[in-house]
């Protein structure tokens, strides 16, 4: 263990010294006097979500359900995608023509890096923060496939968009209770800044995020 971690751990042990070994998290009351539901209309909530996602420099398109296959094909064609990583349970009709599908499971990190991008579904969208959540559910695959490729094409339905973070957490409760099912929060393309505030993209995930918001409106 590094020397820098020891003082921190010692402070944590000291702070917890008077906590009885029998105590559980449920024994300690927590003030939850915060908003747990949004009062925006569905249309306003969706507009806010799209605005916030775009604020993160992501590309967002609204498409009708019937037009989704064409929208996926168009997005891939516009970016010259030839090898596309997809989850094993990619929904029917999503496979773009003329593109080689690199399908899970069993892909190595090298396989993911050598692809042109990844196509996934999603679990929840949060209007308040412009965040998209993947919980390894249907059409999403494992976490690595959405982090290693440089381009992420993500599909989210309008009815998956909630207003506030607590609403998203409530929807994700079942996923969180399942062992081995990681939850990934995505707020725009990967970006970070050094101490001089020079922005660098693509360090911790895709450099480009493109989102297809699917509905009937």
Short mmCIF file of C-alpha atoms in Angstrom, two decimals:
data_model
loop_
_atom_site.label_atom_id
_atom_site.label_comp_id
_atom_site.label_asym_id
_atom_site.label_seq_id
_atom_site.Cartn_x
_atom_site.Cartn_y
_atom_site.Cartn_z
CA UNK A 1 0.00 0.00 0.00
CA UNK A 2 1.32 3.44 -0.92
CA UNK A 3 2.40 5.83 1.83
CA UNK A 4 -0.08 8.46 0.61
CA UNK A 5 -3.06 6.17 1.28
CA UNK A 6 -2.12 5.28 4.84
CA UNK A 7 -2.94 8.68 6.45
CA UNK A 8 -6.31 8.76 4.68
CA UNK A 9 -7.24 5.26 5.85
CA UNK A 10 -6.13 6.04 9.38
CA UNK A 11 -8.42 9.08 9.46
CA UNK A 12 -11.32 6.94 8.24
CA UNK A 13 -10.67 4.33 10.93
CA UNK A 14 -10.53 7.05 13.58
CA UNK A 15 -13.81 8.56 12.41
CA UNK A 16 -15.52 5.16 12.54
CA UNK A 17 -14.01 4.05 15.87
CA UNK A 18 -17.17 4.73 17.92
CA UNK A 19 -19.53 3.00 15.46
CA UNK A 20 -20.89 -0.26 16.95
CA UNK A 21 -20.07 -3.34 14.91
CA UNK A 22 -23.75 -4.29 14.92
CA UNK A 23 -24.85 -1.03 13.30
CA UNK A 24 -26.15 -1.18 9.71
CA UNK A 25 -26.71 1.67 7.23
CA UNK A 26 -30.45 1.35 7.77
CA UNK A 27 -30.02 2.22 11.46
CA UNK A 28 -28.94 5.78 10.66
CA UNK A 29 -31.70 8.18 9.57
CA UNK A 30 -30.91 10.17 6.44
CA UNK A 31 -32.57 13.44 5.56
CA UNK A 32 -34.20 12.93 2.16
CA UNK A 33 -35.97 16.26 1.99
CA UNK A 34 -35.24 16.82 -1.68
CA UNK A 35 -37.25 16.71 -4.88
CA UNK A 36 -37.96 13.19 -6.04
CA UNK A 37 -40.21 13.95 -9.01
CA UNK A 38 -40.23 16.44 -11.83
CA UNK A 39 -43.16 18.73 -12.63
CA UNK A 40 -42.21 19.43 -16.26
CA UNK A 41 -44.47 18.22 -19.04
CA UNK A 42 -43.21 15.28 -21.09
CA UNK A 43 -42.47 17.58 -24.03
CA UNK A 44 -40.56 20.11 -21.93
CA UNK A 45 -38.63 17.36 -20.16
CA UNK A 46 -37.57 15.89 -23.49
CA UNK A 47 -36.51 19.28 -24.83
CA UNK A 48 -34.45 19.92 -21.70
CA UNK A 49 -32.79 16.52 -22.03
CA UNK A 50 -31.81 17.17 -25.64
CA UNK A 51 -30.55 20.66 -24.81
CA UNK A 52 -28.40 19.40 -21.94
CA UNK A 53 -26.97 16.50 -23.97
CA UNK A 54 -26.03 18.92 -26.75
CA UNK A 55 -24.40 21.20 -24.18
CA UNK A 56 -21.88 18.40 -23.67
CA UNK A 57 -20.97 18.59 -27.38
CA UNK A 58 -22.84 15.41 -28.22
CA UNK A 59 -24.79 15.11 -31.48
CA UNK A 60 -28.51 14.51 -30.98
CA UNK A 61 -31.20 13.55 -33.50
CA UNK A 62 -34.90 12.96 -32.93
CA UNK A 63 -36.30 10.15 -35.06
CA UNK A 64 -39.54 8.22 -35.33
CA UNK A 65 -39.52 4.52 -34.48
CA UNK A 66 -40.17 3.54 -38.09
CA UNK A 67 -37.21 5.64 -39.22
CA UNK A 68 -34.70 4.33 -36.68
CA UNK A 69 -32.99 1.75 -38.94
CA UNK A 70 -32.47 4.43 -41.59
CA UNK A 71 -31.17 6.88 -38.97
CA UNK A 72 -28.64 4.31 -37.70
CA UNK A 73 -27.52 3.55 -41.25
CA UNK A 74 -27.25 7.26 -42.04
CA UNK A 75 -25.18 8.00 -38.93
CA UNK A 76 -22.77 5.17 -39.75
CA UNK A 77 -22.50 6.19 -43.40
CA UNK A 78 -21.83 9.84 -42.51
CA UNK A 79 -18.87 8.82 -40.35
CA UNK A 80 -17.52 6.15 -42.66
CA UNK A 81 -18.18 3.33 -40.18
CA UNK A 82 -17.07 -0.05 -41.55
CA UNK A 83 -16.59 -2.14 -38.39
CA UNK A 84 -19.21 -1.61 -35.71
CA UNK A 85 -19.21 -3.23 -32.26
CA UNK A 86 -22.68 -4.37 -31.20
CA UNK A 87 -24.07 -6.31 -28.22
CA UNK A 88 -25.05 -9.93 -28.69
CA UNK A 89 -28.75 -9.05 -28.41
CA UNK A 90 -28.78 -6.15 -30.88
CA UNK A 91 -32.47 -5.44 -31.61
CA UNK A 92 -33.84 -6.64 -34.92
CA UNK A 93 -33.55 -4.12 -37.71
CA UNK A 94 -30.75 -2.09 -36.14
CA UNK A 95 -27.89 -3.62 -38.16
CA UNK A 96 -26.82 -1.03 -40.76
CA UNK A 97 -26.27 -2.38 -44.30
CA UNK A 98 -22.72 -2.49 -45.61
CA UNK A 99 -21.20 -2.50 -42.13
CA UNK A 100 -19.33 -5.43 -40.57
CA UNK A 101 -20.80 -6.17 -37.14
CA UNK A 102 -18.24 -7.04 -34.48
CA UNK A 103 -20.53 -8.84 -32.10
CA UNK A 104 -20.17 -9.66 -28.45
CA UNK A 105 -19.41 -11.75 -26.44
CA UNK A 106 -15.72 -12.58 -26.45
CA UNK A 107 -14.27 -9.38 -27.87
CA UNK A 108 -10.85 -8.35 -26.60
CA UNK A 109 -9.80 -4.78 -25.90
CA UNK A 110 -7.81 -4.87 -29.15
CA UNK A 111 -10.96 -5.89 -31.04
CA UNK A 112 -12.79 -2.93 -29.52
CA UNK A 113 -9.96 -0.48 -30.25
CA UNK A 114 -9.73 -1.57 -33.88
CA UNK A 115 -13.43 -0.99 -34.48
CA UNK A 116 -14.86 2.25 -35.89
CA UNK A 117 -17.46 2.59 -33.18
CA UNK A 118 -20.15 0.96 -31.08
CA UNK A 119 -23.95 0.90 -31.24
CA UNK A 120 -25.99 0.36 -28.07
CA UNK A 121 -29.37 0.91 -26.55
CA UNK A 122 -29.68 2.59 -23.13
CA UNK A 123 -31.63 2.30 -19.89
CA UNK A 124 -32.45 5.82 -18.69
CA UNK A 125 -31.94 9.45 -19.68
CA UNK A 126 -31.84 12.30 -17.12
CA UNK A 127 -33.05 15.68 -18.33
CA UNK A 128 -31.70 17.58 -15.32
CA UNK A 129 -28.10 16.61 -16.08
CA UNK A 130 -28.16 15.57 -19.73
CA UNK A 131 -27.00 12.12 -18.70
CA UNK A 132 -27.56 8.77 -20.39
CA UNK A 133 -27.38 5.64 -18.25
CA UNK A 134 -26.45 2.14 -19.38
CA UNK A 135 -27.11 -0.73 -16.98
CA UNK A 136 -25.91 -3.72 -19.05
CA UNK A 137 -29.53 -4.45 -19.95
CA UNK A 138 -31.02 -5.56 -23.30
CA UNK A 139 -29.24 -4.11 -26.29
CA UNK A 140 -26.50 -2.49 -24.19
CA UNK A 141 -23.81 -5.13 -23.71
CA UNK A 142 -21.06 -4.97 -21.11
CA UNK A 143 -19.51 -1.72 -19.94
CA UNK A 144 -16.25 -2.00 -21.91
CA UNK A 145 -17.89 -1.85 -25.32
CA UNK A 146 -19.24 1.65 -24.61
CA UNK A 147 -15.92 2.95 -23.25
CA UNK A 148 -13.16 1.75 -25.58
CA UNK A 149 -14.38 2.52 -29.14
CA UNK A 150 -13.83 6.14 -30.20
CA UNK A 151 -17.42 6.64 -31.42
CA UNK A 152 -20.59 5.71 -29.55
CA UNK A 153 -23.96 5.70 -31.32
CA UNK A 154 -26.58 5.43 -28.57
CA UNK A 155 -30.32 4.90 -28.93
CA UNK A 156 -32.75 6.07 -26.25
CA UNK A 157 -36.54 6.05 -26.30
CA UNK A 158 -38.49 9.13 -25.30
CA UNK A 159 -40.25 7.20 -22.52
CA UNK A 160 -36.87 6.38 -20.96
CA UNK A 161 -36.17 10.05 -20.21
CA UNK A 162 -36.92 11.19 -16.64
CA UNK A 163 -36.58 14.64 -15.14
CA UNK A 164 -34.42 14.26 -12.04
CA UNK A 165 -31.58 12.11 -10.76
CA UNK A 166 -33.70 10.55 -7.94
CA UNK A 167 -36.20 9.37 -10.57
CA UNK A 168 -33.39 7.71 -12.50
CA UNK A 169 -32.05 6.04 -9.36
CA UNK A 170 -35.52 4.65 -8.64
CA UNK A 171 -35.71 3.16 -12.13
CA UNK A 172 -32.26 1.63 -11.76
CA UNK A 173 -33.00 0.02 -8.38
CA UNK A 174 -33.51 -3.48 -9.81
CA UNK A 175 -30.34 -3.25 -11.91
CA UNK A 176 -28.31 -2.06 -8.94
CA UNK A 177 -29.43 -5.03 -6.87
CA UNK A 178 -28.07 -7.55 -9.36
CA UNK A 179 -24.43 -8.54 -8.77
CA UNK A 180 -22.08 -8.21 -11.70
CA UNK A 181 -24.28 -5.71 -13.53
CA UNK A 182 -22.39 -2.39 -13.66
CA UNK A 183 -24.18 0.90 -14.26
CA UNK A 184 -22.51 3.53 -16.44
CA UNK A 185 -23.49 7.22 -16.39
CA UNK A 186 -22.58 9.05 -19.61
CA UNK A 187 -22.68 12.84 -19.74
CA UNK A 188 -21.42 13.66 -23.21
CA UNK A 189 -18.23 12.46 -24.92
CA UNK A 190 -15.22 11.70 -22.76
CA UNK A 191 -13.39 14.90 -21.81
CA UNK A 192 -10.91 15.98 -19.18
CA UNK A 193 -8.72 19.00 -18.45
CA UNK A 194 -5.22 19.24 -17.08
CA UNK A 195 -4.09 21.69 -14.41
CA UNK A 196 -3.89 24.45 -17.04
CA UNK A 197 -7.47 23.68 -18.16
CA UNK A 198 -6.46 22.35 -21.56
CA UNK A 199 -9.39 20.19 -22.66
CA UNK A 200 -8.55 16.71 -23.94
CA UNK A 201 -11.22 14.42 -25.39
CA UNK A 202 -11.30 10.66 -25.70
CA UNK A 203 -9.08 9.78 -22.74
CA UNK A 204 -11.62 7.92 -20.60
CA UNK A 205 -14.15 6.94 -23.25
CA UNK A 206 -15.47 7.77 -26.73
CA UNK A 207 -14.35 11.02 -28.30
CA UNK A 208 -17.69 11.30 -30.12
CA UNK A 209 -21.17 10.59 -28.74
CA UNK A 210 -24.15 10.57 -31.09
CA UNK A 211 -27.63 10.06 -29.64
CA UNK A 212 -30.80 8.99 -31.44
CA UNK A 213 -33.91 9.92 -29.42
CA UNK A 214 -36.73 7.68 -30.62
CA UNK A 215 -40.42 8.50 -30.36
CA UNK A 216 -43.55 9.12 -32.36
CA UNK A 217 -43.63 12.92 -32.07
#
